[in-house]
Amino acid sequence: MKNFLPFLFVCLAALNVGCSTDDDCMKTITIPQFYYVNNQAYSYDTTQEVPCDASEPEEAVLIEPVKLENFSYEVLSFVFTPDTGNNTSRLQFEIRLDNPNDHPITGVPVLTVNINGMVSTLSYSRDAAVPCYEIAAGSSCILTYDLEESLDYGINSIEFVDVQYLLVNKL
């Protein structure tokens, strides 16, 4: 019995040498990222597999906006009325946004418009009746907007230029 205990310790030590080391240990971390569109911040965190001894990122990283690939759209209507007769102007539009991908998406549609001769990229989703923050896989959403604003803003013309769908983390 006296010889058995040292033998047992030697066997256990030998088994431990055969086990994986911490060098093989991997973990998944979240990398906080964000981007700006027209002074509005949007988050788009990503994940990455790293060695277990890697530190977690502490600060968010500023990135370029992440655009939905294979995105398409159709302008169903886009009407700007510069003077409604009620001391207001009115912008109305319906734009079908298509997600041809095999996975649902979360994001924000941003329109490029020409306002009084100045091209701007804006998100109208906050005030939209249908904001299209999510679109199911292989599906469409009709971005629906109808808003009257005071003539005090001095907007005489708005013309549609383009639309893109920017991906974000779940809203």
PDB file of C-alpha atoms in Angstrom, residues 10-19:
ATOM      1  CA  VAL A  10       2.777   9.586 -10.734  1.00  0.00           C
ATOM      2  CA  CYS A  11      -0.131   8.253 -12.846  1.00  0.00           C
ATOM      3  CA  LEU A  12      -2.285  11.288 -12.114  1.00  0.00           C
ATOM      4  CA  ALA A  13       0.592  13.636 -12.979  1.00  0.00           C
ATOM      5  CA  ALA A  14       1.145  11.781 -16.259  1.00  0.00           C
ATOM      6  CA  LEU A  15      -2.533  12.093 -17.112  1.00  0.00           C
ATOM      7  CA  ASN A  16      -2.438  15.823 -16.392  1.00  0.00           C
ATOM      8  CA  VAL A  17       0.475  16.337 -18.797  1.00  0.00           C
ATOM      9  CA  GLY A  18      -1.657  14.848 -21.585  1.00  0.00           C
ATOM     10  CA  CYS A  19      -4.489  17.344 -21.023  1.00  0.00           C
TER      11      CYS A  19
END
